[in-house]
C-alpha positions as a LaTeX table, in Angstrom:
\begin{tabular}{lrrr}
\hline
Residue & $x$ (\AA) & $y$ (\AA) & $z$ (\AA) \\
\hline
Unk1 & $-1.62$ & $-3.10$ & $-5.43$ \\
Unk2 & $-2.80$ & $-6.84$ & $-4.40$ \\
Unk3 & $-1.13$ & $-6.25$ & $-0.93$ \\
Unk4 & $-2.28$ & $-2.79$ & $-0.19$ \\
Unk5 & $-6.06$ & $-4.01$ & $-1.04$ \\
Unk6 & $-5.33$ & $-7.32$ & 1.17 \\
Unk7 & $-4.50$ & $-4.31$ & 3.77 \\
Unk8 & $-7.50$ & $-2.47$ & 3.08 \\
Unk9 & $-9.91$ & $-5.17$ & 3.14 \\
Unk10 & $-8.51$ & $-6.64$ & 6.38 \\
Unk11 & $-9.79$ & $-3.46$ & 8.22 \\
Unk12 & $-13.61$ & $-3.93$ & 6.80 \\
Unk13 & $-14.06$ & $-7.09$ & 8.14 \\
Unk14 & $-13.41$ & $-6.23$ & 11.46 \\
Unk15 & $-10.89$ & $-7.83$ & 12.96 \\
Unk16 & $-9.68$ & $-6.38$ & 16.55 \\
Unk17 & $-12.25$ & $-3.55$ & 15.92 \\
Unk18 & $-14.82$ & $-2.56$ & 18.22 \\
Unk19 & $-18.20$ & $-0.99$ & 17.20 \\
Unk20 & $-19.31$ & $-1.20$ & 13.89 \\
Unk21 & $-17.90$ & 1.86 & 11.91 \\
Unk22 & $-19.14$ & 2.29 & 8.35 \\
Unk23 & $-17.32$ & 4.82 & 6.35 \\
Unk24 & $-19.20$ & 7.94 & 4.77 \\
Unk25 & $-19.81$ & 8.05 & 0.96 \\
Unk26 & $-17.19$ & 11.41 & 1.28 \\
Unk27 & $-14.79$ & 8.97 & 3.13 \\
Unk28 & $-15.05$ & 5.91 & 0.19 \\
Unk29 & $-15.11$ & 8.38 & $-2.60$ \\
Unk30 & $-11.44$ & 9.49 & $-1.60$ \\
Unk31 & $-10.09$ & 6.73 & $-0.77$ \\
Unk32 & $-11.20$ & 5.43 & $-4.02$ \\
Unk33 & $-9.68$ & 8.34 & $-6.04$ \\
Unk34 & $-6.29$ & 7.82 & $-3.90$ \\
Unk35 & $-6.93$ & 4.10 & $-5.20$ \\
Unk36 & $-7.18$ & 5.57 & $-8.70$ \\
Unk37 & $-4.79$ & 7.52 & $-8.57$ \\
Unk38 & $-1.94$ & 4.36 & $-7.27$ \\
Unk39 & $-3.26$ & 2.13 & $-10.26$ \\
Unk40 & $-2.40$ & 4.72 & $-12.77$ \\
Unk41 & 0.92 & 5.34 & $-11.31$ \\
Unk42 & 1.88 & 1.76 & $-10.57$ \\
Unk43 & 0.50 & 1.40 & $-14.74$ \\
Unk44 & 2.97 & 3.86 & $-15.71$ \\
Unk45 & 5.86 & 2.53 & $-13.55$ \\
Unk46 & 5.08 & $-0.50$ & $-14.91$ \\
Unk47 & 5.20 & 0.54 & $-19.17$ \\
Unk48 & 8.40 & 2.43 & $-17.76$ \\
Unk49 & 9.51 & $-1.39$ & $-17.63$ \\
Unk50 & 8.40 & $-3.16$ & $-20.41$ \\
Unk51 & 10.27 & $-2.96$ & $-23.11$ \\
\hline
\end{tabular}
């Protein structure tokens, strides 16, 4: 999850973008939920493990 938010973040600040996008509430409130919804399956994967 680290690594895809190190992805994420990269994007926001920038880099090798031009103009200044700034994502819609709509836009953040989904990828959020898609967020949500990784966390909770990486959280299962990982009790799946442990023994």
């Amino acid at each position: 999850m680290m690594i895809f938010m190190m992805f994420g973040m990269r994007g926001s600040h920038g880099h090798g973008s031009k103009g200044s996008h700034s994502p819609s509430n709509e836009e953040l409130v989904k990828q959020l939920n898609e967020l949500k919804m990784q966390n909770e399956k990486m959280s299962k994967d990982i009790q799946s493990l442990t023994p």
